XYZ file of C-alpha atoms in Angstrom:
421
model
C -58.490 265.387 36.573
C -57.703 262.972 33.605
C -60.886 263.030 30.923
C -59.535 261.144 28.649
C -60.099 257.161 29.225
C -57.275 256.081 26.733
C -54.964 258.365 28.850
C -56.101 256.557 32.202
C -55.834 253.222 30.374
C -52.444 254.200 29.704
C -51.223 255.202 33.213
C -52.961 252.275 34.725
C -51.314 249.748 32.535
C -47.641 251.115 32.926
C -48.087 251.974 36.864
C -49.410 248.895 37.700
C -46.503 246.753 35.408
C -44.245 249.589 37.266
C -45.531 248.519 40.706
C -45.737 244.744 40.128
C -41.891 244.619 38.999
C -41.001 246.434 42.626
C -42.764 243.904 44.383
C -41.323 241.073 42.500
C -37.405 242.591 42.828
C -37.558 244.499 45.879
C -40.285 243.342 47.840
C -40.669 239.612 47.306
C -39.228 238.337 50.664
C -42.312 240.653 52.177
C -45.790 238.037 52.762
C -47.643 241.061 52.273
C -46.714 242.125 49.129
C -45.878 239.066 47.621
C -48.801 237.427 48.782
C -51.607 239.436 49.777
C -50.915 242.518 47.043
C -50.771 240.240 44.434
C -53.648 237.809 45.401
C -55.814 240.896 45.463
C -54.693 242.100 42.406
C -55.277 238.695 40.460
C -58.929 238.904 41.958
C -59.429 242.643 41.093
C -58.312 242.225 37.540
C -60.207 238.652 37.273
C -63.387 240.679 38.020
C -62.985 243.118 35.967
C -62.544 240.760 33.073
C -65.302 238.472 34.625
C -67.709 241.910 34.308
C -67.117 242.364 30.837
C -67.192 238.863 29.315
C -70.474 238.796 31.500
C -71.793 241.683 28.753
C -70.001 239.840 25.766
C -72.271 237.427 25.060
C -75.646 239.730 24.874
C -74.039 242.424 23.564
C -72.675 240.318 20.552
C -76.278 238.776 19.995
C -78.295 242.509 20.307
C -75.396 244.050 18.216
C -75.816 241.881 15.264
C -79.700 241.584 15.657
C -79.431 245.416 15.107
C -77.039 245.359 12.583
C -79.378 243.265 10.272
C -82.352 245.386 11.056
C -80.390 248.593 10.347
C -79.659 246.613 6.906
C -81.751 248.875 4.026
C -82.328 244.565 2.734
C -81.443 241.284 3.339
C -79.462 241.752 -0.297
C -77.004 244.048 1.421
C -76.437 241.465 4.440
C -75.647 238.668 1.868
C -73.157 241.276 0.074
C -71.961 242.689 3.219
C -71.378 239.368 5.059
C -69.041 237.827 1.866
C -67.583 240.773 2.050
C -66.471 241.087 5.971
C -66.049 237.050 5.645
C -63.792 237.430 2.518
C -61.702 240.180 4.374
C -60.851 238.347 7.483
C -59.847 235.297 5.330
C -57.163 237.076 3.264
C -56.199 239.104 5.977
C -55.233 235.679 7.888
C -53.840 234.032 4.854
C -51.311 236.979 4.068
C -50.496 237.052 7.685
C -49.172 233.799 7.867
C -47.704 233.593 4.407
C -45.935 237.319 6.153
C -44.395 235.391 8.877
C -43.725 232.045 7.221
C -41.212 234.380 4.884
C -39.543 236.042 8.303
C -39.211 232.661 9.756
C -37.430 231.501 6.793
C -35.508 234.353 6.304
C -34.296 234.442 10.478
C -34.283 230.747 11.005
C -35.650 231.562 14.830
C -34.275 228.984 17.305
C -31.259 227.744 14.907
C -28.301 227.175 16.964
C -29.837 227.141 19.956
C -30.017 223.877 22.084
C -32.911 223.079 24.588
C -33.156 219.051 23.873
C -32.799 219.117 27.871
C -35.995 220.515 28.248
C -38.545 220.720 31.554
C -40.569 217.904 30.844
C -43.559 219.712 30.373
C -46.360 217.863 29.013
C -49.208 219.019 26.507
C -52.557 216.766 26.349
C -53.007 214.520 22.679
C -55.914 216.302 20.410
C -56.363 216.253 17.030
C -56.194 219.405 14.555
C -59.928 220.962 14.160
C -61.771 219.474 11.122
C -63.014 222.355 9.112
C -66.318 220.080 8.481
C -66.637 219.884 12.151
C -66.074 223.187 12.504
C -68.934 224.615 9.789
C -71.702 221.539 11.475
C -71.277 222.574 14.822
C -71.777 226.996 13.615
C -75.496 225.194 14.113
C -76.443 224.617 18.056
C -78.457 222.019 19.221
C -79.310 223.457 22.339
C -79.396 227.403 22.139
C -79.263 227.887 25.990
C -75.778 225.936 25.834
C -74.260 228.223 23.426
C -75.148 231.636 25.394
C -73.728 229.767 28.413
C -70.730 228.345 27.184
C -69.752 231.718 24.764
C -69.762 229.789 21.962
C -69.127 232.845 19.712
C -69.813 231.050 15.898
C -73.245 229.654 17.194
C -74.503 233.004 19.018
C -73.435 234.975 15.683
C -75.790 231.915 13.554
C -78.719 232.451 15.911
C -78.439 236.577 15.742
C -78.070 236.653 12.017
C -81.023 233.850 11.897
C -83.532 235.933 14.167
C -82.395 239.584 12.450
C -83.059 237.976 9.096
C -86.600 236.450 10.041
C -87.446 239.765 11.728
C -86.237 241.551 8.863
C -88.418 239.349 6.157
C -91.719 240.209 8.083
C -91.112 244.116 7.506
C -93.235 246.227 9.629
C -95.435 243.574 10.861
C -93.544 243.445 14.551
C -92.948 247.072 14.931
C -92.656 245.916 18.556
C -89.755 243.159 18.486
C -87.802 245.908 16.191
C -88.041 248.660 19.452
C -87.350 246.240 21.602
C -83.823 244.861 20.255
C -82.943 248.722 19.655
C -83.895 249.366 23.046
C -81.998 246.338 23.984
C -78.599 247.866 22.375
C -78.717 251.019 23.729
C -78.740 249.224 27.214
C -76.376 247.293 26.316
C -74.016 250.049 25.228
C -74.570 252.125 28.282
C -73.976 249.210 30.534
C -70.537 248.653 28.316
C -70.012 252.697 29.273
C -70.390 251.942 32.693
C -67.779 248.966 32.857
C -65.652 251.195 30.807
C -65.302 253.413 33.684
C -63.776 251.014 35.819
C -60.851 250.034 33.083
C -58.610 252.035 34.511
C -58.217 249.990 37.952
C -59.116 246.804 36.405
C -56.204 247.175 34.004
C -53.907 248.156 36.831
C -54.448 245.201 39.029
C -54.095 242.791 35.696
C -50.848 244.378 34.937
C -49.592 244.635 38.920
C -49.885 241.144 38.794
C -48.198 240.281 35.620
C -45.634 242.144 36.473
C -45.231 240.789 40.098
C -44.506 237.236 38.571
C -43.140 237.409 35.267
C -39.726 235.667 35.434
C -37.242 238.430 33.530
C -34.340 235.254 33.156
C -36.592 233.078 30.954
C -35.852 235.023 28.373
C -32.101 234.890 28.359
C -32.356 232.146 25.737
C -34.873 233.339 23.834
C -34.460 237.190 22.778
C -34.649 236.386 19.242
C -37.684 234.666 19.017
C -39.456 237.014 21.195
C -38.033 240.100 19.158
C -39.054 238.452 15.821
C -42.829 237.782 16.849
C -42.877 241.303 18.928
C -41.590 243.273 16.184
C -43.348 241.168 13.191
C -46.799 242.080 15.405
C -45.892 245.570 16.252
C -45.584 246.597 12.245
C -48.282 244.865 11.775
C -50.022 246.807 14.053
C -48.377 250.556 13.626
C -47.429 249.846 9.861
C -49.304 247.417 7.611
C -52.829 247.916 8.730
C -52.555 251.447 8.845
C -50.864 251.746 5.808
C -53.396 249.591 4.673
C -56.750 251.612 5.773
C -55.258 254.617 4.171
C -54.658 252.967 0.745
C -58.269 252.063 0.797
C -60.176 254.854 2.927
C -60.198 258.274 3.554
C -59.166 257.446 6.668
C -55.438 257.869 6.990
C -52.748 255.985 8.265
C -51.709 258.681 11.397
C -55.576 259.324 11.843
C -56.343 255.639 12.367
C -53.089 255.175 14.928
C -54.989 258.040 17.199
C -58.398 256.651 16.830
C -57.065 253.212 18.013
C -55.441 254.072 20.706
C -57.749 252.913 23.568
C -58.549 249.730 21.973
C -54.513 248.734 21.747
C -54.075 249.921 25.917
C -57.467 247.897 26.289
C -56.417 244.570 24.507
C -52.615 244.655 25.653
C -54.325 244.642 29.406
C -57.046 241.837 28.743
C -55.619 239.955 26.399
C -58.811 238.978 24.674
C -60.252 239.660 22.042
C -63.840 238.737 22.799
C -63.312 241.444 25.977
C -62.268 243.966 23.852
C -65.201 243.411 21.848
C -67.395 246.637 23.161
C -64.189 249.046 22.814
C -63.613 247.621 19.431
C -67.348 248.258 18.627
C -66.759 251.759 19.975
C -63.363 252.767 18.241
C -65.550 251.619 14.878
C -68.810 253.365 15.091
C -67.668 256.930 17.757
C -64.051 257.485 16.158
C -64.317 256.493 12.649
C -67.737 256.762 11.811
C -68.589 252.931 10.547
C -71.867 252.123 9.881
C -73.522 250.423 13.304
C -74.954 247.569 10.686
C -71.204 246.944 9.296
C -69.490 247.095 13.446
C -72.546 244.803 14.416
C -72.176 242.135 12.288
C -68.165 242.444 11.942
C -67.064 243.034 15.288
C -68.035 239.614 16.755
C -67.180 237.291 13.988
C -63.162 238.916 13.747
C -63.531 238.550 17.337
C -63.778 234.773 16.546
C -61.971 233.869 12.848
C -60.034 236.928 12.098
C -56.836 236.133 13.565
C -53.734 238.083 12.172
C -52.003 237.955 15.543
C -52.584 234.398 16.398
C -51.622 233.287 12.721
C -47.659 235.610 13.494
C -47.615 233.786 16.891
C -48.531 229.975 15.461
C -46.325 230.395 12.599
C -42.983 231.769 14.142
C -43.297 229.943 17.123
C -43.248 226.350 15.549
C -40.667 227.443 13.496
C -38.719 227.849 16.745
C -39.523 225.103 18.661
C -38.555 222.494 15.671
C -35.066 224.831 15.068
C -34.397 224.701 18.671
C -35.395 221.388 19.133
C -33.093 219.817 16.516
C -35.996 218.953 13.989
C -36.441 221.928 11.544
C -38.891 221.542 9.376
C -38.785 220.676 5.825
C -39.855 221.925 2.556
C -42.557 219.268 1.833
C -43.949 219.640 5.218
C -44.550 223.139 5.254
C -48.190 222.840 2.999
C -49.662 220.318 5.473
C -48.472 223.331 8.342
C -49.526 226.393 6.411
C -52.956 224.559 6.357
C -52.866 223.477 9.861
C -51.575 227.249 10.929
C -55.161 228.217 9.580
C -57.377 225.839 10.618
C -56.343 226.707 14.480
C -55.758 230.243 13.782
C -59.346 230.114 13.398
C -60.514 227.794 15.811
C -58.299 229.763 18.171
C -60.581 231.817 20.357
C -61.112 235.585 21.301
C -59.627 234.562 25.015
C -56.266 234.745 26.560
C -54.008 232.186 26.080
C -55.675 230.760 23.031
C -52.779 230.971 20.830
C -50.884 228.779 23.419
C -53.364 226.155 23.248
C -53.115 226.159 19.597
C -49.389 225.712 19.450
C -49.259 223.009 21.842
C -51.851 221.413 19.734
C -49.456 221.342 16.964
C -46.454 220.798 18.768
C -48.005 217.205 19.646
C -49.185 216.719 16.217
C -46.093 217.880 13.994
C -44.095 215.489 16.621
C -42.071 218.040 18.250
C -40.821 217.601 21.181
C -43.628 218.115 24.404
C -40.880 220.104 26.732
C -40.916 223.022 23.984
C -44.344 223.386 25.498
C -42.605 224.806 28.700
C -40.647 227.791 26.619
C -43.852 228.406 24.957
C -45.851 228.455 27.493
C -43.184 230.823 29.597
C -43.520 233.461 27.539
C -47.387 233.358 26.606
C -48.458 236.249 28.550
C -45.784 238.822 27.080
C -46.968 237.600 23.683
C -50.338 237.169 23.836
C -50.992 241.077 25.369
C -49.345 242.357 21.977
C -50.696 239.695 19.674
C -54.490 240.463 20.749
C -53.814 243.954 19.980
C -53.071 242.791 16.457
C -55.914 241.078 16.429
C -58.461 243.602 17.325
C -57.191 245.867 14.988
C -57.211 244.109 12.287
C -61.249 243.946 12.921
C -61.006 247.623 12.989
C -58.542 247.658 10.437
C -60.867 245.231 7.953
C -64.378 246.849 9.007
C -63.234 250.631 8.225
C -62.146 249.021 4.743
C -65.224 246.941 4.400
C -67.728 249.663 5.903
C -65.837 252.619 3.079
C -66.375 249.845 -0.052
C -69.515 249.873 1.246
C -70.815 253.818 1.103
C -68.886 253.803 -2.236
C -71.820 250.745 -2.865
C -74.420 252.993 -1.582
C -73.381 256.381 -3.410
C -73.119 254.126 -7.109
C -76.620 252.977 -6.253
C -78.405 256.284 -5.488
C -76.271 257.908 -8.491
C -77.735 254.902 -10.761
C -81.607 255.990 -9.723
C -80.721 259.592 -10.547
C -79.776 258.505 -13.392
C -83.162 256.733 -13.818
C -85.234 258.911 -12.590
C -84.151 261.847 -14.831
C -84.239 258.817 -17.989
């Protein structure tokens, strides 16, 4: 029998992607296979995902309640959150400035000619105001944000009770226990789920397989290969290259010790799902501190998006190229700006990076039917770019979590120092 989950992961995803394509190309004209396999499958793997975005939301709040308390004091959580906050932001910024460069350099979508479109059709909306966006971190109604997932408020109310519970030092000995006992329930109810990835993965990946359409992408190789292969080093390449520049962690050790979470995210497709392996890659396989994966894990889930800002940027490069309105010089400020605002505002959940580009499609004045080629080849993208995500949380948090001992070993060698003064 198979211990390992990664390896299980791992034959689930590719035998049920194996199994989907045979219905779709041999056994499509067959009700039962087309039809009843694949319903099943969609409700299987809809569950699964179901069961663990129904953990998401407590696990993020517990987590990062935790994380605070674990915090030696609330000096260290303002250093340590400018620090994980800082990260994320330059990790975005360099993505996009990374794939602005390939776009220019490739030209995706030049020479090609899809003015005939579909006619698809993407709703009006306006590009998210970054005031907006920092007002509404603060709920109204803290029932509504558990309920709805609203990831930024959750986070505010966490670090809000940790650091309140935190300030009165051992005068609630009680609450303390309680969240702790409250995370380790939560992680063995995230152990239990785990468990089922396996099948839950195979009937996501049966039934992407059973209705992706192979001849959409006829047209479109290049643009697919440019944002596959611009993800893919970014994933195998830059961020391990860049966790063993600033680690002891290196680059082949962190490949292995990721493993699981890649299989896990290319199957869900979300980031905010892959939120308890993420936590566990962090604090079981590389040894991060469970204050530094608390607090980290759920806000790259939301804002650090290195994969959505690849995706965004290449992709409306394409669309105006193909689309006989390439953009120009002057524009490309107002887009870089744009790119950012919705990377962030994009969401840990699949699909998110579609909604984003459509967004912009409307607003740069693109035409709507590139919508339809976008929107085509979503899924394919979206498994690989949520990998890219996730571990650039991992990637950010190992780098973040090592500054930080560094931090810690300075500070005890300062008071020996002292102390023999």
């Amino acid at each position: 029998m198979i211990k390992s989950l990664s390896t299980r992961i791992f034959i689930g995803l590719f035998s049920g992607l194996i199994f989907g394509s045979i219905i779709q190309y041999l056994l499509g004209d067959i009700g039962f296979f087309s039809g009843t396999i694949v319903e099943i499958s969609s409700g299987v793997g809809t569950m699964f995902v179901n069961m663990i975005m129904m953990l998401v939301v407590p696990l993020v709040f517990v987590s990062i309640v935790c994380g605070v308390l674990e915090l030696k004091d609330l000096k260290s959580f303002g250093r340590l959150g400018g620090k994980t906050f800082g990260f994320y932001i330059i990790n975005t910024l360099v993505a996009i400035f990374a794939a602005l460069a390939v776009a220019l350099l490739l030209e995706p979508g030049r020479g090609v000619d899809m003015s005939g479109g579909t006619g698809a059709v993407i709703t009006a909306t306006e590009l998210p105001n970054l005031v907006q966006l920092i007002v509404n971190i603060v709920p109204n109604n803290p029932v509504s944000a558990f309920t709805s997932g609203n990831m930024l408020q959750v986070i505010f109310m966490a670090l809000l009770v940790g650091g309140v519970i935190k300030s009165l030092g051992g005068a609630v000995p009680l609450l303390v226990q309680g969240f702790q006992e409250g995370n380790k329930l939560m992680m063995k109810l995230i152990t239990v789920v785990m468990q089922l990835a396996p099948f839950g993965v195979f009937a996501l990946m049966l039934k992407l397989g059973a209705t992706l359409e192979a001849e959409i992408f006829v047209s479109v190789l290049e643009y697919l290969f440019v944002i596959l292969g611009l993800l893919l080093a970014w994933i195998f390449i830059v961020y391990p290259i860049a966790v063993g520049a600033f680690t002891s962690v290196s680059a082949k050790e962190f490949r292995a010790k990721t493993r699981e979470q890649i299989l896990f995210s290319l199957s869900t497709a979300s980031s905010n799902a892959t939120i308890p392996v993420t936590m566990r890659t962090l604090t079981d396989k590389l040894g991060v501190k469970r204050a530094v994966a608390g607090f980290g894990v759920p806000l790259g889930a939301t804002m650090n998006m290195g994969g959505v800002s690849i995706y965004i940027t290449i992709a409306i490069f394409f669309v105006a190229n193909a689309f006989g309105a390439p953009i120009a010089m002057e524009q490309l400020p107002a887009l870089l700006f744009s790119i950012f605002l919705l990377s962030v505002g994009a969401g840990g959940v699949p699909g998110g990076g579609m909604v984003m580009i459509g967004v912009l499609i409307h607003q740069m004045g693109l035409p709507v039917e590139a919508f339809a080629i976008v929107a085509a080849l979503d899924r394919l993208i979206d498994m690989v770019l949520t990998s890219c995500n996730v571990v650039g949380d991992t990637a950010v948090l190992t780098i973040v979590d090592s500054t930080e001992k560094e931090h810690d070993e300075a500070a005890a060698e300062g008071a020996r120092v002292s102390a023999k003064a």
